[in-house]
Structures are given as structure tokens and as C-alpha cells.
PDB file of C-alpha atoms in Angstrom:
ATOM      1  CA  MET A  13     -29.735  15.752 -12.439  1.00  0.00           C
ATOM      2  CA  ASN A  14     -30.536  12.801 -10.196  1.00  0.00           C
ATOM      3  CA  ALA A  15     -26.913  11.640 -10.375  1.00  0.00           C
ATOM      4  CA  LEU A  16     -25.699  15.059  -9.229  1.00  0.00           C
ATOM      5  CA  PHE A  17     -28.090  15.086  -6.278  1.00  0.00           C
ATOM      6  CA  LEU A  18     -27.000  11.551  -5.350  1.00  0.00           C
ATOM      7  CA  ALA A  19     -23.322  12.526  -5.522  1.00  0.00           C
ATOM      8  CA  LEU A  20     -23.901  15.645  -3.400  1.00  0.00           C
ATOM      9  CA  GLY A  21     -25.929  13.550  -0.971  1.00  0.00           C
ATOM     10  CA  SER A  22     -23.075  11.040  -0.701  1.00  0.00           C
ATOM     11  CA  PHE A  23     -20.694  13.933  -0.104  1.00  0.00           C
ATOM     12  CA  CYS A  24     -22.849  15.233   2.755  1.00  0.00           C
ATOM     13  CA  VAL A  25     -23.224  11.769   4.292  1.00  0.00           C
ATOM     14  CA  TYR A  26     -19.449  11.295   4.278  1.00  0.00           C
ATOM     15  CA  ALA A  27     -18.786  14.744   5.744  1.00  0.00           C
ATOM     16  CA  ILE A  28     -21.328  14.291   8.544  1.00  0.00           C
ATOM     17  CA  ALA A  29     -20.304  10.712   9.355  1.00  0.00           C
ATOM     18  CA  SER A  30     -16.577  11.484   9.438  1.00  0.00           C
ATOM     19  CA  ASN A  31     -17.089  14.462  11.739  1.00  0.00           C
ATOM     20  CA  VAL A  32     -19.415  12.559  14.061  1.00  0.00           C
ATOM     21  CA  ALA A  33     -16.952   9.655  14.220  1.00  0.00           C
ATOM     22  CA  ALA A  34     -14.231  12.062  15.340  1.00  0.00           C
ATOM     23  CA  GLN A  35     -16.229  13.242  18.352  1.00  0.00           C
ATOM     24  CA  PRO A  36     -15.231  11.892  21.802  1.00  0.00           C
ATOM     25  CA  PHE A  37     -18.727  10.654  22.648  1.00  0.00           C
ATOM     26  CA  PHE A  38     -18.740   8.418  19.564  1.00  0.00           C
ATOM     27  CA  THR A  39     -15.288   6.926  20.184  1.00  0.00           C
ATOM     28  CA  ASN A  40     -16.181   6.321  23.831  1.00  0.00           C
ATOM     29  CA  ALA A  41     -19.387   4.545  22.783  1.00  0.00           C
ATOM     30  CA  LEU A  42     -17.368   2.290  20.478  1.00  0.00           C
ATOM     31  CA  ARG A  43     -14.968   1.428  23.297  1.00  0.00           C
ATOM     32  CA  ARG A  44     -17.873   0.458  25.521  1.00  0.00           C
ATOM     33  CA  ALA A  45     -19.307  -1.694  22.719  1.00  0.00           C
ATOM     34  CA  ASP A  46     -15.985  -3.515  22.265  1.00  0.00           C
ATOM     35  CA  THR A  47     -16.240  -5.293  25.593  1.00  0.00           C
ATOM     36  CA  SER A  48     -16.543  -8.761  24.066  1.00  0.00           C
ATOM     37  CA  LEU A  49     -15.352 -10.595  20.985  1.00  0.00           C
ATOM     38  CA  PHE A  50     -18.929 -11.011  19.770  1.00  0.00           C
ATOM     39  CA  SER A  51     -19.749  -7.305  19.975  1.00  0.00           C
ATOM     40  CA  ARG A  52     -16.485  -6.382  18.247  1.00  0.00           C
ATOM     41  CA  ASN A  53     -17.300  -8.734  15.384  1.00  0.00           C
ATOM     42  CA  VAL A  54     -20.855  -7.398  15.055  1.00  0.00           C
ATOM     43  CA  VAL A  55     -19.678  -3.778  15.035  1.00  0.00           C
ATOM     44  CA  GLY A  56     -16.960  -4.622  12.519  1.00  0.00           C
ATOM     45  CA  ILE A  57     -19.376  -6.403  10.171  1.00  0.00           C
ATOM     46  CA  LEU A  58     -21.942  -3.598  10.326  1.00  0.00           C
ATOM     47  CA  PHE A  59     -19.250  -0.998   9.709  1.00  0.00           C
ATOM     48  CA  GLU A  60     -17.916  -2.897   6.701  1.00  0.00           C
ATOM     49  CA  LEU A  61     -21.409  -3.355   5.264  1.00  0.00           C
ATOM     50  CA  ALA A  62     -22.030   0.372   5.604  1.00  0.00           C
ATOM     51  CA  ARG A  63     -18.766   1.173   3.824  1.00  0.00           C
ATOM     52  CA  PHE A  64     -19.563  -1.328   1.048  1.00  0.00           C
ATOM     53  CA  GLY A  65     -22.974   0.231   0.555  1.00  0.00           C
ATOM     54  CA  PHE A  66     -21.495   3.728   0.418  1.00  0.00           C
ATOM     55  CA  TYR A  67     -18.600   3.053  -1.948  1.00  0.00           C
ATOM     56  CA  VAL A  68     -20.021   0.282  -4.168  1.00  0.00           C
ATOM     57  CA  GLY A  69     -23.770   0.177  -3.533  1.00  0.00           C
ATOM     58  CA  VAL A  70     -24.415   3.833  -4.395  1.00  0.00           C
ATOM     59  CA  PRO A  71     -22.779   3.682  -7.874  1.00  0.00           C
ATOM     60  CA  PHE A  72     -24.556   0.384  -8.534  1.00  0.00           C
ATOM     61  CA  LEU A  73     -27.939   1.918  -7.729  1.00  0.00           C
ATOM     62  CA  ALA A  74     -27.162   4.925  -9.934  1.00  0.00           C
ATOM     63  CA  LEU A  75     -26.412   2.567 -12.830  1.00  0.00           C
ATOM     64  CA  LEU A  76     -29.459   0.435 -12.060  1.00  0.00           C
ATOM     65  CA  PHE A  77     -31.844   3.407 -12.178  1.00  0.00           C
ATOM     66  CA  GLY A  78     -30.175   4.811 -15.283  1.00  0.00           C
ATOM     67  CA  TRP A  79     -28.999   8.019 -13.608  1.00  0.00           C
ATOM     68  CA  ILE A  80     -25.493   7.429 -14.941  1.00  0.00           C
ATOM     69  CA  HIS A  81     -24.457   5.334 -17.936  1.00  0.00           C
ATOM     70  CA  LEU A  82     -21.717   2.809 -18.565  1.00  0.00           C
ATOM     71  CA  ARG A  83     -19.757   5.145 -20.838  1.00  0.00           C
ATOM     72  CA  ALA A  84     -19.471   7.792 -18.123  1.00  0.00           C
ATOM     73  CA  MET A  85     -18.246   5.150 -15.666  1.00  0.00           C
ATOM     74  CA  GLY A  86     -15.722   3.826 -18.188  1.00  0.00           C
ATOM     75  CA  LEU A  87     -17.416   0.425 -18.257  1.00  0.00           C
ATOM     76  CA  GLY A  88     -18.900   0.366 -21.744  1.00  0.00           C
ATOM     77  CA  PHE A  89     -18.033   1.252 -25.344  1.00  0.00           C
ATOM     78  CA  VAL A  90     -14.311   1.391 -24.580  1.00  0.00           C
ATOM     79  CA  ASP A  91     -11.493   1.510 -27.121  1.00  0.00           C
ATOM     80  CA  TRP A  92      -9.111  -1.160 -25.854  1.00  0.00           C
ATOM     81  CA  ALA A  93      -6.380  -0.631 -28.448  1.00  0.00           C
ATOM     82  CA  GLU A  94      -5.997   3.114 -27.932  1.00  0.00           C
ATOM     83  CA  GLY A  95      -6.631   2.877 -24.208  1.00  0.00           C
ATOM     84  CA  LEU A  96      -4.023   0.175 -23.702  1.00  0.00           C
ATOM     85  CA  ARG A  97      -1.342   2.217 -25.461  1.00  0.00           C
ATOM     86  CA  TRP A  98      -2.044   5.186 -23.217  1.00  0.00           C
ATOM     87  CA  ALA A  99      -2.204   2.972 -20.136  1.00  0.00           C
ATOM     88  CA  ILE A 100       1.275   1.568 -20.812  1.00  0.00           C
ATOM     89  CA  VAL A 101       2.747   5.064 -21.224  1.00  0.00           C
ATOM     90  CA  ILE A 102       1.036   6.378 -18.081  1.00  0.00           C
ATOM     91  CA  LEU A 103       2.005   3.339 -16.027  1.00  0.00           C
ATOM     92  CA  LEU A 104       5.693   3.516 -16.974  1.00  0.00           C
ATOM     93  CA  ALA A 105       5.892   7.280 -16.437  1.00  0.00           C
ATOM     94  CA  ALA A 106       4.089   7.115 -13.092  1.00  0.00           C
ATOM     95  CA  TRP A 107       6.181   4.144 -11.927  1.00  0.00           C
ATOM     96  CA  LEU A 108       9.471   5.917 -12.692  1.00  0.00           C
ATOM     97  CA  LEU A 109       8.288   9.173 -11.120  1.00  0.00           C
ATOM     98  CA  LEU A 110       7.105   7.498  -7.940  1.00  0.00           C
ATOM     99  CA  MET A 111      10.275   5.439  -7.627  1.00  0.00           C
ATOM    100  CA  VAL A 112      12.321   8.636  -7.915  1.00  0.00           C
ATOM    101  CA  ILE A 113      10.180  10.583  -5.424  1.00  0.00           C
ATOM    102  CA  TRP A 114       8.676   8.119  -2.963  1.00  0.00           C
ATOM    103  CA  LEU A 115      11.625   5.876  -2.123  1.00  0.00           C
ATOM    104  CA  PRO A 116      14.011   8.783  -1.334  1.00  0.00           C
ATOM    105  CA  TYR A 117      11.276  10.264   0.863  1.00  0.00           C
ATOM    106  CA  LEU A 118      10.937   7.007   2.824  1.00  0.00           C
ATOM    107  CA  ARG A 119      14.716   6.765   3.208  1.00  0.00           C
ATOM    108  CA  ALA A 120      14.949  10.365   4.385  1.00  0.00           C
ATOM    109  CA  THR A 121      12.289   9.743   7.044  1.00  0.00           C
ATOM    110  CA  SER A 122      13.246   6.154   7.891  1.00  0.00           C
ATOM    111  CA  ASP A 123      13.379   6.989  11.617  1.00  0.00           C
ATOM    112  CA  VAL A 124       9.597   7.549  11.579  1.00  0.00           C
ATOM    113  CA  LEU A 125       7.823   4.217  12.035  1.00  0.00           C
ATOM    114  CA  THR A 126       4.180   3.248  11.743  1.00  0.00           C
ATOM    115  CA  ALA A 127       2.132   1.247  14.212  1.00  0.00           C
ATOM    116  CA  PRO A 128       1.779  -2.479  13.387  1.00  0.00           C
ATOM    117  CA  ASP A 129      -2.038  -2.205  13.343  1.00  0.00           C
ATOM    118  CA  ALA A 130      -1.800   0.550  10.705  1.00  0.00           C
ATOM    119  CA  GLN A 131      -0.059  -1.775   8.246  1.00  0.00           C
ATOM    120  CA  ARG A 132      -2.785  -3.232   6.061  1.00  0.00           C
ATOM    121  CA  SER A 133      -2.801  -6.740   4.659  1.00  0.00           C
ATOM    122  CA  ILE A 134      -2.848  -7.436   0.934  1.00  0.00           C
ATOM    123  CA  ALA A 135      -6.539  -8.378   1.071  1.00  0.00           C
ATOM    124  CA  ARG A 136      -7.419  -5.146   2.891  1.00  0.00           C
ATOM    125  CA  ARG A 137      -5.436  -3.085   0.411  1.00  0.00           C
ATOM    126  CA  LEU A 138      -7.292  -4.733  -2.476  1.00  0.00           C
ATOM    127  CA  VAL A 139     -10.664  -3.975  -0.893  1.00  0.00           C
ATOM    128  CA  GLU A 140      -9.733  -0.348  -0.256  1.00  0.00           C
ATOM    129  CA  MET A 141      -8.475   0.007  -3.814  1.00  0.00           C
ATOM    130  CA  ILE A 142     -11.812  -1.241  -5.199  1.00  0.00           C
ATOM    131  CA  TYR A 143     -13.703   1.110  -2.876  1.00  0.00           C
ATOM    132  CA  MET A 144     -11.655   4.100  -4.019  1.00  0.00           C
ATOM    133  CA  GLN A 145     -11.975   3.271  -7.705  1.00  0.00           C
ATOM    134  CA  ALA A 146     -15.754   2.804  -7.488  1.00  0.00           C
ATOM    135  CA  HIS A 147     -16.172   6.036  -5.512  1.00  0.00           C
ATOM    136  CA  TRP A 148     -13.983   8.100  -7.824  1.00  0.00           C
ATOM    137  CA  ALA A 149     -15.725   6.677 -10.888  1.00  0.00           C
ATOM    138  CA  PHE A 150     -19.166   7.527  -9.488  1.00  0.00           C
ATOM    139  CA  TYR A 151     -18.344  11.159  -8.698  1.00  0.00           C
ATOM    140  CA  ARG A 152     -16.681  11.524 -12.094  1.00  0.00           C
ATOM    141  CA  ALA A 153     -19.636   9.949 -13.918  1.00  0.00           C
ATOM    142  CA  ALA A 154     -22.155  12.085 -12.033  1.00  0.00           C
ATOM    143  CA  MET A 155     -20.372  15.241 -13.121  1.00  0.00           C
ATOM    144  CA  ILE A 156     -20.030  14.045 -16.712  1.00  0.00           C
ATOM    145  CA  VAL A 157     -23.751  13.258 -16.959  1.00  0.00           C
ATOM    146  CA  PHE A 158     -24.626  16.614 -15.385  1.00  0.00           C
ATOM    147  CA  LEU A 159     -22.465  18.513 -17.905  1.00  0.00           C
ATOM    148  CA  GLN A 160     -23.629  16.613 -20.987  1.00  0.00           C
ATOM    149  CA  GLY A 161     -26.495  18.981 -21.582  1.00  0.00           C
ATOM    150  CA  ALA A 162     -24.379  22.109 -21.158  1.00  0.00           C
ATOM    151  CA  ILE A 163     -21.014  21.227 -22.730  1.00  0.00           C
ATOM    152  CA  ARG A 164     -20.902  19.332 -25.989  1.00  0.00           C
ATOM    153  CA  GLY A 165     -17.819  17.198 -26.574  1.00  0.00           C
ATOM    154  CA  ASP A 166     -15.794  18.348 -23.541  1.00  0.00           C
ATOM    155  CA  GLU A 167     -17.965  16.970 -20.745  1.00  0.00           C
ATOM    156  CA  GLY A 168     -15.466  14.141 -20.181  1.00  0.00           C
ATOM    157  CA  TYR A 169     -12.610  16.544 -19.420  1.00  0.00           C
ATOM    158  CA  TRP A 170     -14.580  18.938 -17.238  1.00  0.00           C
ATOM    159  CA  GLY A 171     -16.541  16.160 -15.559  1.00  0.00           C
ATOM    160  CA  ALA A 172     -13.372  14.304 -14.623  1.00  0.00           C
ATOM    161  CA  GLY A 173     -11.877  17.490 -13.200  1.00  0.00           C
ATOM    162  CA  LEU A 174     -14.986  18.356 -11.191  1.00  0.00           C
ATOM    163  CA  GLY A 175     -15.200  14.790  -9.928  1.00  0.00           C
ATOM    164  CA  LEU A 176     -11.604  14.993  -8.700  1.00  0.00           C
ATOM    165  CA  ALA A 177     -12.315  18.331  -7.013  1.00  0.00           C
ATOM    166  CA  LEU A 178     -15.325  16.816  -5.224  1.00  0.00           C
ATOM    167  CA  VAL A 179     -13.208  13.876  -4.038  1.00  0.00           C
ATOM    168  CA  GLY A 180     -10.536  16.222  -2.706  1.00  0.00           C
ATOM    169  CA  LEU A 181     -13.065  18.456  -0.960  1.00  0.00           C
ATOM    170  CA  GLU A 182     -14.756  15.412   0.547  1.00  0.00           C
ATOM    171  CA  ALA A 183     -11.467  14.136   1.967  1.00  0.00           C
ATOM    172  CA  PHE A 184     -10.717  17.570   3.430  1.00  0.00           C
ATOM    173  CA  THR A 185     -13.975  17.498   5.405  1.00  0.00           C
ATOM    174  CA  ASN A 186     -12.644  14.523   7.374  1.00  0.00           C
ATOM    175  CA  PRO A 187     -10.924  15.787  10.560  1.00  0.00           C
ATOM    176  CA  ARG A 188      -8.870  12.604  10.816  1.00  0.00           C
ATOM    177  CA  ILE A 189      -7.360  13.166   7.361  1.00  0.00           C
ATOM    178  CA  ARG A 190      -6.598  16.808   8.161  1.00  0.00           C
ATOM    179  CA  GLN A 191      -4.837  15.693  11.330  1.00  0.00           C
ATOM    180  CA  GLN A 192      -2.858  13.005   9.505  1.00  0.00           C
ATOM    181  CA  LEU A 193      -1.584  15.524   6.977  1.00  0.00           C
ATOM    182  CA  THR A 194       0.236  17.383   9.760  1.00  0.00           C
ATOM    183  CA  ARG A 195       2.337  14.371  10.799  1.00  0.00           C
ATOM    184  CA  ILE A 196       5.156  12.718   8.896  1.00  0.00           C
ATOM    185  CA  GLY A 197       4.442   9.046   8.511  1.00  0.00           C
ATOM    186  CA  GLU A 198       0.694   9.280   9.095  1.00  0.00           C
ATOM    187  CA  ALA A 199       0.323  11.458   5.995  1.00  0.00           C
ATOM    188  CA  ASP A 200       1.839   8.785   3.736  1.00  0.00           C
ATOM    189  CA  THR A 201      -1.419   6.995   2.960  1.00  0.00           C
ATOM    190  CA  VAL A 202      -3.319  10.244   2.393  1.00  0.00           C
ATOM    191  CA  VAL A 203      -0.683  11.631   0.026  1.00  0.00           C
ATOM    192  CA  TRP A 204      -0.349   8.319  -1.809  1.00  0.00           C
ATOM    193  CA  ASN A 205      -4.113   8.020  -2.359  1.00  0.00           C
ATOM    194  CA  ALA A 206      -4.329  11.659  -3.456  1.00  0.00           C
ATOM    195  CA  GLY A 207      -1.618  11.032  -6.038  1.00  0.00           C
ATOM    196  CA  GLN A 208      -3.472   7.961  -7.279  1.00  0.00           C
ATOM    197  CA  ALA A 209      -6.680  10.001  -7.594  1.00  0.00           C
ATOM    198  CA  VAL A 210      -4.943  12.635  -9.724  1.00  0.00           C
ATOM    199  CA  LEU A 211      -3.293   9.983 -11.894  1.00  0.00           C
ATOM    200  CA  ASN A 212      -6.606   8.156 -12.163  1.00  0.00           C
ATOM    201  CA  THR A 213      -8.326  11.278 -13.437  1.00  0.00           C
ATOM    202  CA  PHE A 214      -5.694  11.903 -16.092  1.00  0.00           C
ATOM    203  CA  ALA A 215      -5.773   8.251 -17.165  1.00  0.00           C
ATOM    204  CA  PHE A 216      -9.556   8.354 -17.528  1.00  0.00           C
ATOM    205  CA  ILE A 217      -9.395  11.410 -19.783  1.00  0.00           C
ATOM    206  CA  VAL A 218      -7.147   9.623 -22.265  1.00  0.00           C
ATOM    207  CA  THR A 219      -8.436   6.043 -21.949  1.00  0.00           C
ATOM    208  CA  ARG A 220     -12.097   6.251 -20.804  1.00  0.00           C
ATOM    209  CA  ASN A 221     -11.603   2.703 -19.540  1.00  0.00           C
ATOM    210  CA  PHE A 222     -12.350   1.847 -15.890  1.00  0.00           C
ATOM    211  CA  TYR A 223     -10.703  -1.566 -16.193  1.00  0.00           C
ATOM    212  CA  LEU A 224      -7.380  -0.020 -17.233  1.00  0.00           C
ATOM    213  CA  LEU A 225      -7.601   2.503 -14.394  1.00  0.00           C
ATOM    214  CA  LEU A 226      -8.054  -0.343 -11.952  1.00  0.00           C
ATOM    215  CA  LEU A 227      -5.109  -2.189 -13.487  1.00  0.00           C
ATOM    216  CA  ILE A 228      -2.816   0.852 -13.286  1.00  0.00           C
ATOM    217  CA  HIS A 229      -3.762   1.424  -9.655  1.00  0.00           C
ATOM    218  CA  PHE A 230      -3.202  -2.244  -8.807  1.00  0.00           C
ATOM    219  CA  LEU A 231       0.231  -2.410 -10.444  1.00  0.00           C
ATOM    220  CA  LEU A 232       1.438   0.792  -8.767  1.00  0.00           C
ATOM    221  CA  GLU A 233       0.030  -0.255  -5.394  1.00  0.00           C
ATOM    222  CA  PHE A 234       1.878  -3.568  -5.340  1.00  0.00           C
ATOM    223  CA  SER A 235       5.036  -2.812  -7.342  1.00  0.00           C
ATOM    224  CA  ILE A 236       6.254   0.276  -5.464  1.00  0.00           C
ATOM    225  CA  PRO A 237       7.282  -0.209  -1.816  1.00  0.00           C
ATOM    226  CA  HIS A 238       5.415   2.798  -0.444  1.00  0.00           C
ATOM    227  CA  LEU A 239       4.500   1.417   2.990  1.00  0.00           C
ATOM    228  CA  ARG A 240       6.459   2.567   6.021  1.00  0.00           C
ATOM    229  CA  ALA A 241       8.248   0.035   8.223  1.00  0.00           C
ATOM    230  CA  THR A 242       6.671  -0.930  11.545  1.00  0.00           C
ATOM    231  CA  SER A 243       9.938  -1.501  13.430  1.00  0.00           C
ATOM    232  CA  ALA A 244      13.511  -0.291  13.251  1.00  0.00           C
ATOM    233  CA  PRO A 245      16.119  -2.547  11.623  1.00  0.00           C
ATOM    234  CA  ARG A 246      17.629  -4.989  14.065  1.00  0.00           C
ATOM    235  CA  ALA A 247      20.991  -3.793  15.348  1.00  0.00           C
ATOM    236  CA  TYR A 248      23.541  -6.570  15.487  1.00  0.00           C
ATOM    237  CA  PRO A 249      26.205  -6.240  18.227  1.00  0.00           C
ATOM    238  CA  THR A 250      29.644  -5.172  17.105  1.00  0.00           C
ATOM    239  CA  PRO A 251      32.207  -7.895  17.852  1.00  0.00           C
ATOM    240  CA  ALA A 252      34.666  -6.956  20.572  1.00  0.00           C
ATOM    241  CA  PRO A 253      38.258  -6.327  19.418  1.00  0.00           C
ATOM    242  CA  ARG A 254      40.592  -9.257  19.878  1.00  0.00           C
ATOM    243  CA  ALA A 255      43.059  -8.906  22.744  1.00  0.00           C
ATOM    244  CA  GLN A 256      46.597  -8.249  21.600  1.00  0.00           C
ATOM    245  CA  ASN A 257      49.196 -10.871  22.231  1.00  0.00           C
ATOM    246  CA  LEU A 258      51.314  -9.712  25.193  1.00  0.00           C
ATOM    247  CA  ARG A 259      54.415 -11.379  23.764  1.00  0.00           C
ATOM    248  CA  GLU A 260      54.327  -9.111  20.736  1.00  0.00           C
TER     249      GLU A 260
END
């Protein structure tokens, strides 16, 4: 029960923080704080520490206090042979499906560009991937542990589904995400992460292996060109036609 209360508490903290951060008074306060390089660095470090504590620290504390167990997180008592077979099938199917869907979508909307500061580096993408995986695993594990006393044998299926529903509802409480979903180009990251969350849930049901989920996410993230370009292709000038010879 403690894990459920912790997950619901994390949900409320995210919903409140995301809505407060969207208010004009908060954004104006941040602009006033960013008057010097030192203050920008301090604010950035504090913000990153808060995000690390929310996404990684909370699941760690739940494991430390025994509110969730390694099996529910997919970290212990895993069947590598069976899980690896399923992981290969899921990875190949997801890769082909995304290549068929995502690349034509980017080509069809190639005139929509993204801002250079919105394009994340490889290191930033790795950090965000770890944050997402830890957060999804915690919500999923909290639901599995909560259902263990009520559903015998099927708590993994229902817990994974309820964990995914909580993740989706949490994202919907963020006004920035709701705004991004209404704009082509800005919605790319939201849709991509939502697809990874759904795939992650299905992969957990059949593998129960967090390490394989992380591997699948990593391979899809860096093998499919899903990021939008920041600038239009350079247009080379068309050579002028050669003047005809007047004697001809």
C-alpha cells in the first residue's frame, strides 16, 4: 500500500509542479534569475537535481524501504533466455513498423522545422531515456505490488496496464504537453515517447526484464532517425544557361 501512496504522491507532485511552471509569474521569475552565468548554472543544477530525485530517487527509496521488490521492477529473478527471444521479436517488429510510419511522416511534414535549442544532444537523450525507464518501471511496480493481494497470477498484466494509464494521465496534466500535441513538429517528441511507453509495457509483460526494456528503447532511439531537422536543406543556385553561339 505504501508503494501506491508513493506513486500517487509522485503523480500529484508532477501535476502541481508542471502547472505551476506554466504560469507567467513563474516563467518571469526564472527570467529575472537568469541575469548572470552563475545564477543560470545554479538554477540549472538545482533543476536537474530535482528531476533526478523525482525520476530515479523515488524508485530507489521505494526499493530501499521494501515497498516494491526487484521482481516487480524487472530487476531480479529474470529469465534471460525466454526474455531475449521475445526482445528480439519485439525489437524487429517495432523497428520495421516505426520505419514504415515515422519516416514517411517526417518527409510529409519536412517543411516544419524545429528550433536548434530543442534538438537534444546524445548525452541528454540518454539521460532522458533513463529517467523515463525508471519512472515507468516505478509506476508499473507500484501497481503490481498493490494488486498482488487481490489478483493471483495476473497482477503483472493488470499492473503494467494500470502503470501505463497512470503515466499517460500524468503526462496529460502537463499544460505544456497538451499544447505541444496541437502543433505539428512540437508533438513529435510527445508522440514518440508515448509510443515507447506503450511498447515498453508490452515488452515487460512478455519479458519481465528491465534491462531488455532499456536495451530495446536505446536501440530504437538511436537507430531510427525520428528527430526533425533544425534548418531547411541548402538550396544550390541553378547554373545560368549558356549563351547560344550567334554564328549558328
